[in-house]
Coordinates of C-alpha atoms in Angstrom, one line a residue:
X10 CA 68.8 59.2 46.7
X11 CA 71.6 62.1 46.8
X12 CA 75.2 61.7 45.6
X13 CA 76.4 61.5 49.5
X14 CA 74.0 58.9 50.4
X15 CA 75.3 56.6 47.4
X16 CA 78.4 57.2 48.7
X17 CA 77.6 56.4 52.2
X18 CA 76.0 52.8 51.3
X19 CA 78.6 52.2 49.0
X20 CA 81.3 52.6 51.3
X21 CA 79.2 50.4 54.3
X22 CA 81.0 47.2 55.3
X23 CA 84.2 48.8 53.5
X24 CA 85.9 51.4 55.7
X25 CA 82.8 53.1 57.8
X26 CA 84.3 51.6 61.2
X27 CA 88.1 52.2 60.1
X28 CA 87.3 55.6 59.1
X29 CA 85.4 56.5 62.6
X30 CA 88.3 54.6 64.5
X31 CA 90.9 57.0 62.9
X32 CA 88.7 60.2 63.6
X33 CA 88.3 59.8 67.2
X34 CA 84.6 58.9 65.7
X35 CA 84.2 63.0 64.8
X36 CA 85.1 63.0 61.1
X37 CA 83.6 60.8 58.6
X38 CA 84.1 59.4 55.2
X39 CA 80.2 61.4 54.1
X40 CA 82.2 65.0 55.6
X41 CA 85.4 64.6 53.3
X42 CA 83.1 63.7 50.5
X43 CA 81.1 67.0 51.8
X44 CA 83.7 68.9 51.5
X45 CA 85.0 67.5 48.2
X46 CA 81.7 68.6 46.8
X47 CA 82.4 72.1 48.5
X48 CA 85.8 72.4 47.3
X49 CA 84.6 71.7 43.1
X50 CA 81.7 74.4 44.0
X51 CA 84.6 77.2 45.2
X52 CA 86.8 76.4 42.4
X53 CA 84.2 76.2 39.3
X54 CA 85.1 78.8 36.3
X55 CA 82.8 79.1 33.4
X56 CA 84.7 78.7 30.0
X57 CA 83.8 79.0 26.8
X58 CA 80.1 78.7 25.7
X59 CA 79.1 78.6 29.3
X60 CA 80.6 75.4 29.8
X61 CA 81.3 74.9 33.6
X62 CA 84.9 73.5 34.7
X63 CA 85.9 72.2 38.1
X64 CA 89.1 70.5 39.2
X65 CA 90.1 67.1 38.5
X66 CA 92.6 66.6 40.7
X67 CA 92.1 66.5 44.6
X68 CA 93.9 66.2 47.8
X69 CA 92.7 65.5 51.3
X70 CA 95.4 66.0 53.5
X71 CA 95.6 64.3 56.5
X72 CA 97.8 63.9 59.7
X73 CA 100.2 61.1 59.2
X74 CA 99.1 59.1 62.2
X75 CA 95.6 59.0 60.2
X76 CA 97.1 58.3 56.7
X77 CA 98.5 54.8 58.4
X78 CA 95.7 54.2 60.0
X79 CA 93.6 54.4 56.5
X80 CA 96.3 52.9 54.5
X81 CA 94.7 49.5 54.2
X82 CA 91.8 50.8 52.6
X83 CA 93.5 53.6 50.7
X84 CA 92.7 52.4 47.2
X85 CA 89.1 52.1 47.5
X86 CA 88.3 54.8 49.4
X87 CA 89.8 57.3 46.8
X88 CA 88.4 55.3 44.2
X89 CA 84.7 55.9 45.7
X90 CA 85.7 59.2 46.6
X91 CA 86.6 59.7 42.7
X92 CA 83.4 58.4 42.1
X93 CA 81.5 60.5 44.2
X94 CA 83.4 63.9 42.6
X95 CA 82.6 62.6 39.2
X96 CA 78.5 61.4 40.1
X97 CA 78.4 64.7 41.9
X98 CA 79.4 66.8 38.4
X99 CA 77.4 65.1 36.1
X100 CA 73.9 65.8 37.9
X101 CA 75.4 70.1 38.4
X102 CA 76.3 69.7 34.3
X103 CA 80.3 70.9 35.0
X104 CA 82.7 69.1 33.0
X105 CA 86.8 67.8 34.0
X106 CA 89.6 68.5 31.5
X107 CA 90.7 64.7 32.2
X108 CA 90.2 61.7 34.7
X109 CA 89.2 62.6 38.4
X110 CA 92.0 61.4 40.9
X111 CA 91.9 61.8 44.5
X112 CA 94.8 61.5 47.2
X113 CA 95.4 61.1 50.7
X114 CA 98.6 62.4 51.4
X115 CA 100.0 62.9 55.3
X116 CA 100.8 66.3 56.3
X117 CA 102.9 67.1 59.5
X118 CA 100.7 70.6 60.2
X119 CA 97.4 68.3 61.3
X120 CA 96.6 66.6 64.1
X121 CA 94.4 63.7 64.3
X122 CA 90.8 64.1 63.3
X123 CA 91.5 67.2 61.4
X124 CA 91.2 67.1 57.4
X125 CA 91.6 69.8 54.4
X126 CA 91.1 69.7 50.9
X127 CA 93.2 71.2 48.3
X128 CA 92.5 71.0 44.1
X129 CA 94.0 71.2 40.9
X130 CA 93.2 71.3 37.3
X131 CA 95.2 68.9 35.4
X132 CA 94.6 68.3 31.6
X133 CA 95.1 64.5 30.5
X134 CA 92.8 61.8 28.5
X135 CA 90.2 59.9 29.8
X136 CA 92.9 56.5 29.8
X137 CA 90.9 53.1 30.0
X138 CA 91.4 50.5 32.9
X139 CA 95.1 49.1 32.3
X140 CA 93.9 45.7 31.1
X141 CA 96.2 42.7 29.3
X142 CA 94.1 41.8 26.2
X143 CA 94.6 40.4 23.0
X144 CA 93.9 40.7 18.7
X145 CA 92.0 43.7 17.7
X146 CA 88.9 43.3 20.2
X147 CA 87.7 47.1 21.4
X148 CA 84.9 49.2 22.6
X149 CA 84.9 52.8 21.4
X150 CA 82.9 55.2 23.6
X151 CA 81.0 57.6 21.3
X152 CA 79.0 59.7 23.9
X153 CA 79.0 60.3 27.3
X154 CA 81.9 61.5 29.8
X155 CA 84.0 58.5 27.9
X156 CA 83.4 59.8 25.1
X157 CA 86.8 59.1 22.7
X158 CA 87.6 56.3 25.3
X159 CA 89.2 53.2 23.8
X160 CA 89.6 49.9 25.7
X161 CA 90.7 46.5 24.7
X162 CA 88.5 43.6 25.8
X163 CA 90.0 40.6 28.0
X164 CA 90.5 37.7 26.6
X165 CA 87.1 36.0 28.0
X166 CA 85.1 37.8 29.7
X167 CA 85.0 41.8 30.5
X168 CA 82.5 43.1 33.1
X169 CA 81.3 46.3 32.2
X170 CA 79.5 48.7 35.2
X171 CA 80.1 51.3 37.8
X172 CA 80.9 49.3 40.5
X173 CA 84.4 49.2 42.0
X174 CA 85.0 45.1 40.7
X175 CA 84.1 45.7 37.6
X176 CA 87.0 45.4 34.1
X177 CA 85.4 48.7 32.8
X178 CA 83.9 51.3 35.2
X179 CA 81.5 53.7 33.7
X180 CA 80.5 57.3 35.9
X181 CA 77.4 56.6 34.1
X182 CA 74.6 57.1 36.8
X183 CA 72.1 55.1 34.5
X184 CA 75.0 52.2 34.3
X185 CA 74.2 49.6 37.3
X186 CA 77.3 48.6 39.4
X187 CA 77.4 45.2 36.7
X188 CA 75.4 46.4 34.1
X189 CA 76.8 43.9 31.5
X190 CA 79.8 41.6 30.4
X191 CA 81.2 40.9 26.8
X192 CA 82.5 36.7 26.6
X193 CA 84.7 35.7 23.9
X194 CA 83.9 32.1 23.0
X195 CA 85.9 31.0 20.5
X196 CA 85.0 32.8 16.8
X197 CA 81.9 34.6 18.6
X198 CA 81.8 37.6 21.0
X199 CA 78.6 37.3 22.7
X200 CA 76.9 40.7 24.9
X201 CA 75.4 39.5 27.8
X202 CA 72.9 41.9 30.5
X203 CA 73.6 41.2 34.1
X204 CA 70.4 42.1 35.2
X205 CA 71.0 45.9 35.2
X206 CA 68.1 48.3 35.8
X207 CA 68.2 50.1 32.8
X208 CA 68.3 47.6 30.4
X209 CA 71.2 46.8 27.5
X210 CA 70.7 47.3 23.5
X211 CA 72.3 46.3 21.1
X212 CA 71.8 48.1 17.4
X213 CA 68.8 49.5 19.0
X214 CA 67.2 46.2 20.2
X215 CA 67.2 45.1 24.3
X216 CA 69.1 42.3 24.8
X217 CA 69.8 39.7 27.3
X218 CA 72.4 37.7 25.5
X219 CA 73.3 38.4 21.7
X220 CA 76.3 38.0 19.2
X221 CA 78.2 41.0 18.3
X222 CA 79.8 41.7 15.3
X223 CA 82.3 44.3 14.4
X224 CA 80.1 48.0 14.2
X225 CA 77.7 46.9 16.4
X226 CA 76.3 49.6 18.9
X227 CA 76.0 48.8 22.4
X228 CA 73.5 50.9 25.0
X229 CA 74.3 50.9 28.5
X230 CA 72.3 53.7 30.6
X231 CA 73.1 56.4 28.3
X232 CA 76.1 55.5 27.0
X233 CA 76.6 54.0 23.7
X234 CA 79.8 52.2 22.8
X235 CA 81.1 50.4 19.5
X236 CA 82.5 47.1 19.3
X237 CA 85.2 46.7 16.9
X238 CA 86.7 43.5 16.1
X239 CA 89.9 43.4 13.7
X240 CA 90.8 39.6 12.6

């Protein structure tokens, strides 16, 4: 299954009909994810050591009579649509210089049904979710798009995947939507698989529920994270 038809499924049941109502039923969500794809292709530059770059930042603009219309479901469209940018780079091998963002932003110039994409490049850090946690309890990506990442686990029980509802989302395309969860339960920290596809290890083993201790390695797809726990 292609990058647009993850996309497609993904978005069913979400915003399909919303998206067809505010396009007269010509433009849909699968043609701005089109041309998203499009508009990374046009801007690609190859930088050092034939590493591939594309923009990180995009904007679909939008008349404003369609921006209302799709402000309800404004946060999860441009968080699949983010998603579908970064799925969509990872199988061509081109690389960000920080987190992918997308915007729908109203434009007086358009009428309705009508859609076009602008992109920048803008260098940041791959920031983890914005979470409220506690103590020293952290995963530290060491490979992977994360790599370098750093985020704090929740005081009971984070969900880790590449679904939307998910406390950690992973671009990982080997992650399943929730892949895993780490509890805390009282002194112990316990990694528990949710039944992904691809399997979770822990210190090289498959797992489907074990206590971690601080250094331990965890697997997911292939992504490999450490858990650090500072008392």
């Amino acid at each position: 299954m292609g990058v647009l038809q993850r996309f497609e499924r993904r978005l069913e049941g979400l915003v399909e009909g919303v998206f067809a109502r505010a396009f007269g039923g010509v433009v849909q969500p699968v043609e701005v994810a089109a041309a998203l794809q499009r508009e990374a292709a046009d801007k690609k530059a190859i930088v050092g050591q034939g590493r591939i770059l594309v923009p990180n930042t995009y904007v679909v603009e939008l008349s404003r009579a369609d921006t209302e219309r799709l402000s309800e479901y404004d946060a999860p469209l441009r968080q699949e649509l983010g998603a579908m940018v970064t799925e969509h780079a990872q199988e061509q091998g081109w690389s960000f210089v920080g987190p992918v963002a997308v915007r729908l932003e109203p434009v007086d110039d358009l009428g309705t049904g009508v859609f076009r994409v602008r992109s920048t490049v803008e260098a940041g850090r791959m920031e983890p979710p914005q979470q409220s946690a506690d103590g020293g309890h952290r995963l530290e990506f060491t490979t992977g798009t994360h790599a370098g990442q750093v985020t704090a686990l929740l005081p009971e029980v984070t969900v880790i995947g590449r679904g939307a509802d998910v406390d950690v989302r992973l671009t990982d395309l080997d992650v399943s939507r929730r892949h895993a969860e780490v509890r805390r339960d009282g002194e112990h920290t316990w990694l528990i698989d949710l039944g992904s596809s691809n399997g979770t290890t822990l210190n090289g083993r498959p797992i489907d529920r074990a206590a971690m201790h601080d250094g331990d390695m965890l697997r997911l797809g292939s992504t490999e994270i450490r858990y650090r726990s500072v008392r």
